[in-house]
Every structure is written in C-alpha cells, then in structure tokens.
Short mmCIF file of C-alpha atoms in Angstrom, two decimals:
data_model
loop_
_atom_site.label_atom_id
_atom_site.label_comp_id
_atom_site.label_asym_id
_atom_site.label_seq_id
_atom_site.Cartn_x
_atom_site.Cartn_y
_atom_site.Cartn_z
CA UNK I 28 1.68 66.16 -60.87
CA UNK I 29 2.51 62.56 -59.94
CA UNK I 30 0.03 60.33 -58.23
CA UNK I 31 1.06 58.66 -54.96
CA UNK I 32 1.80 54.98 -55.34
CA UNK I 33 -0.46 52.65 -53.51
CA UNK I 34 1.50 49.89 -51.86
CA UNK I 35 -0.11 47.06 -49.99
CA UNK I 36 2.45 44.73 -48.48
CA UNK I 37 1.97 41.09 -49.40
CA UNK I 38 0.61 38.94 -46.58
CA UNK I 39 3.11 36.24 -45.72
CA UNK I 40 2.08 32.69 -46.47
CA UNK I 41 1.50 30.31 -43.59
CA UNK I 42 4.83 28.62 -44.41
CA UNK I 43 6.65 31.97 -44.21
CA UNK I 44 4.93 32.79 -40.91
CA UNK I 45 5.93 29.39 -39.55
CA UNK I 46 9.55 29.86 -40.65
CA UNK I 47 9.67 33.26 -38.92
CA UNK I 48 8.18 31.86 -35.70
CA UNK I 49 10.59 28.91 -35.71
CA UNK I 50 13.53 31.25 -36.17
CA UNK I 51 12.32 33.43 -33.29
CA UNK I 52 11.69 30.44 -30.99
CA UNK I 53 14.70 28.23 -31.68
CA UNK I 54 15.86 27.99 -28.04
CA UNK I 55 12.38 27.23 -26.73
CA UNK I 56 11.81 24.60 -29.41
CA UNK I 57 15.11 22.88 -28.62
CA UNK I 58 14.30 22.83 -24.91
CA UNK I 59 10.82 21.49 -25.64
CA UNK I 60 12.20 18.76 -27.89
CA UNK I 61 14.71 17.76 -25.21
CA UNK I 62 11.89 17.50 -22.66
CA UNK I 63 9.73 15.55 -25.10
CA UNK I 64 12.61 13.13 -25.75
CA UNK I 65 13.10 12.58 -22.00
CA UNK I 66 9.37 11.96 -21.48
CA UNK I 67 9.41 9.45 -24.34
CA UNK I 68 12.52 7.64 -23.06
CA UNK I 69 11.01 7.23 -19.59
CA UNK I 70 7.66 5.97 -20.90
CA UNK I 71 5.66 8.92 -19.63
CA UNK I 72 4.28 9.78 -23.06
CA UNK I 73 3.01 6.22 -23.50
CA UNK I 74 1.15 6.44 -20.18
CA UNK I 75 -0.26 9.86 -21.11
CA UNK I 76 -1.48 8.53 -24.47
CA UNK I 77 -3.16 5.56 -22.82
CA UNK I 78 -4.79 7.86 -20.27
CA UNK I 79 -6.22 10.03 -23.06
CA UNK I 80 -7.44 6.95 -24.92
CA UNK I 81 -9.45 5.84 -21.89
CA UNK I 82 -6.88 3.86 -19.94
CA UNK I 83 -6.58 0.85 -22.22
CA UNK I 84 -3.41 -0.92 -21.02
CA UNK I 85 -2.71 1.87 -18.53
CA UNK I 86 -2.27 -0.37 -15.49
CA UNK I 87 0.18 -2.63 -17.31
CA UNK I 88 2.18 0.39 -18.47
CA UNK I 89 2.33 1.82 -14.96
CA UNK I 90 3.47 -1.52 -13.54
CA UNK I 91 6.10 -1.77 -16.25
CA UNK I 92 7.39 1.72 -15.42
CA UNK I 93 7.49 0.93 -11.71
CA UNK I 94 9.18 -2.40 -12.41
CA UNK I 95 10.96 -4.62 -9.94
CA UNK I 96 9.78 -6.25 -6.76
CA UNK I 97 9.32 -2.96 -4.97
CA UNK I 98 6.45 -2.02 -7.29
CA UNK I 99 4.11 -4.52 -5.66
CA UNK I 100 4.94 -3.20 -2.19
CA UNK I 101 4.52 0.37 -3.43
CA UNK I 102 1.09 -0.37 -4.87
CA UNK I 103 -0.02 -2.13 -1.67
CA UNK I 104 1.28 0.74 0.49
CA UNK I 105 -0.47 3.35 -1.63
CA UNK I 106 -3.68 1.31 -1.45
CA UNK I 107 -3.44 1.01 2.35
CA UNK I 108 -2.63 4.72 2.65
CA UNK I 109 -5.71 5.50 0.54
CA UNK I 110 -7.89 3.31 2.77
CA UNK I 111 -6.52 4.98 5.89
CA UNK I 112 -7.01 8.49 4.54
CA UNK I 113 -10.54 7.73 3.37
CA UNK I 114 -11.45 6.50 6.87
CA UNK I 115 -10.45 9.83 8.46
CA UNK I 116 -13.14 12.40 9.16
CA UNK I 117 -12.33 15.54 7.11
CA UNK I 118 -13.53 17.81 9.93
CA UNK I 119 -11.21 16.17 12.45
CA UNK I 120 -8.31 16.28 10.01
CA UNK I 121 -9.00 19.96 9.41
CA UNK I 122 -8.98 20.75 13.14
CA UNK I 123 -5.79 18.79 13.77
CA UNK I 124 -4.13 20.17 10.63
CA UNK I 125 -4.87 23.72 11.75
CA UNK I 126 -3.56 22.93 15.24
CA UNK I 127 -0.32 21.54 13.81
CA UNK I 128 0.10 24.57 11.55
CA UNK I 129 -0.38 27.00 14.43
CA UNK I 130 1.96 24.90 16.58
CA UNK I 131 4.67 24.89 13.93
CA UNK I 132 4.43 28.68 13.57
CA UNK I 133 4.62 29.09 17.36
CA UNK I 134 7.63 26.78 17.52
CA UNK I 135 9.36 28.63 14.69
CA UNK I 136 8.85 31.97 16.45
CA UNK I 137 10.24 30.46 19.66
CA UNK I 138 13.34 29.18 17.84
CA UNK I 139 13.81 32.46 15.95
CA UNK I 140 13.75 34.33 19.26
CA UNK I 141 16.48 32.01 20.52
CA UNK I 142 14.44 31.04 23.56
CA UNK I 143 15.12 27.92 25.57
CA UNK I 144 13.16 26.46 28.42
CA UNK I 145 14.26 25.48 31.89
CA UNK I 146 12.86 22.90 34.25
CA UNK I 147 10.97 25.51 36.25
CA UNK I 148 9.42 26.98 33.10
CA UNK I 149 8.50 23.47 31.93
CA UNK I 150 6.67 22.76 35.16
CA UNK I 151 4.97 26.16 34.91
CA UNK I 152 3.79 25.36 31.37
CA UNK I 153 1.94 22.34 32.73
CA UNK I 154 -0.48 24.83 34.32
CA UNK I 155 -1.12 26.52 30.93
CA UNK I 156 -4.56 25.52 29.57
CA UNK I 157 -3.31 25.38 25.95
CA UNK I 158 -0.47 23.04 26.92
CA UNK I 159 -2.90 20.86 28.88
CA UNK I 160 -5.23 20.57 25.88
CA UNK I 161 -2.32 19.76 23.54
CA UNK I 162 -0.89 17.15 25.91
CA UNK I 163 -4.36 15.64 26.30
CA UNK I 164 -4.66 15.35 22.52
CA UNK I 165 -1.20 13.81 22.19
CA UNK I 166 -1.85 11.28 24.95
CA UNK I 167 -5.27 10.42 23.45
CA UNK I 168 -3.54 9.85 20.10
CA UNK I 169 -0.97 7.59 21.78
CA UNK I 170 -3.68 5.71 23.67
CA UNK I 171 -5.71 5.09 20.51
CA UNK I 172 -2.64 4.03 18.55
CA UNK I 173 -1.58 1.70 21.37
CA UNK I 174 -5.02 0.11 21.55
CA UNK I 175 -5.06 -0.43 17.77
CA UNK I 176 -1.56 -1.94 17.85
CA UNK I 177 -2.45 -4.24 20.74
CA UNK I 178 -5.64 -5.40 18.98
CA UNK I 179 -3.75 -5.96 15.74
CA UNK I 180 -1.08 -7.95 17.61
CA UNK I 181 -3.72 -10.11 19.32
CA UNK I 182 -5.42 -10.80 15.98
CA UNK I 183 -2.21 -12.06 14.35
CA UNK I 184 -1.19 -15.58 15.39
CA UNK I 185 2.34 -15.70 16.81
CA UNK I 186 5.03 -17.71 15.09
CA UNK I 187 7.33 -20.05 17.06
CA UNK I 188 10.11 -17.43 17.01
CA UNK I 189 7.83 -14.73 18.40
CA UNK I 190 6.61 -17.03 21.16
CA UNK I 191 10.22 -17.76 22.21
CA UNK I 192 11.05 -14.04 22.33
CA UNK I 193 8.06 -13.40 24.57
CA UNK I 194 9.26 -15.97 27.16
#
C-alpha cells in the first residue's frame, strides 16, 4: 500500500509577503501617499520632524508657514488669549460653563417647542428666582467688563484725534 505524502507548504519570504500586502492594500496606500504628499507640500512634515528632533528651528518653521503680516498679529492674539485664559479660575469657568450648557439646552427645548414669549410673560419671568440669578450674573459680567474697559481707557493717553471726538 502507498504511503501518504507529507506536504509542508513553503513559508513565503518577507518580500513575497510584502508584495501580497501591497496588492491587497493598493487603494489605502495610494490615499496615504496622497495625504503624505499634501503634508509635505504644506510644510507640515517639516514641522513634525523638527518637533520630534526637539524643536530645533521649529519656531522659524512655524513663522514661515504662517507667513505674511497677519502672522505677527495672530501670534500676539494667541499669546494674549493664553494670558487671559490662564488668569481665569478653573472653578469659576466650570460653574459658568455648566450654566451656559444648561441654558443652551433649555433654549433649544424652548425653540423646538415653538414657544414665544409675550410682554406679560416677560414681566412674570422677572419674578422667577432662576431668571433673577442669571440676570444678576449677566449684569455683574457687564459691570466688571465696563470697569476694566474704563480703566484701560484711562490708562491709555488720548491722541489729538480722540480728544477732538470727545469734545
């Protein structure tokens, strides 16, 4: 009687495995290459490489990407925004953020219900404790902002044109 043949399939070489994977992933590879080309053309890869290398020349690359006169204003605005945000108390921001979120949801429900408000209802809402607290917070915000604006205006010397307008 014949003996069964023992057959062990040959393991593909790494090159053969790679060729099979490339053939199976052609669309994904083309999309990835297109994205890589776009990132390269816009200088994003250069910035990423400099970030990985420890930031050597990173600031100059970012300024080059931003380009133009608006880049200086953008950097100053971002810096001022960062200073302002860092001066805020996280607990206060959390409370106000939650209040705004709840208020937006309440407003959305009111709009979805198609409700309006009349003058009589408006006057009645002024007796509502929640409305009183919210109005108090809004007016306190306006008062603080007004004080800061007035103080900033007093600290800045007026030009001749501003003095004439004030007359």
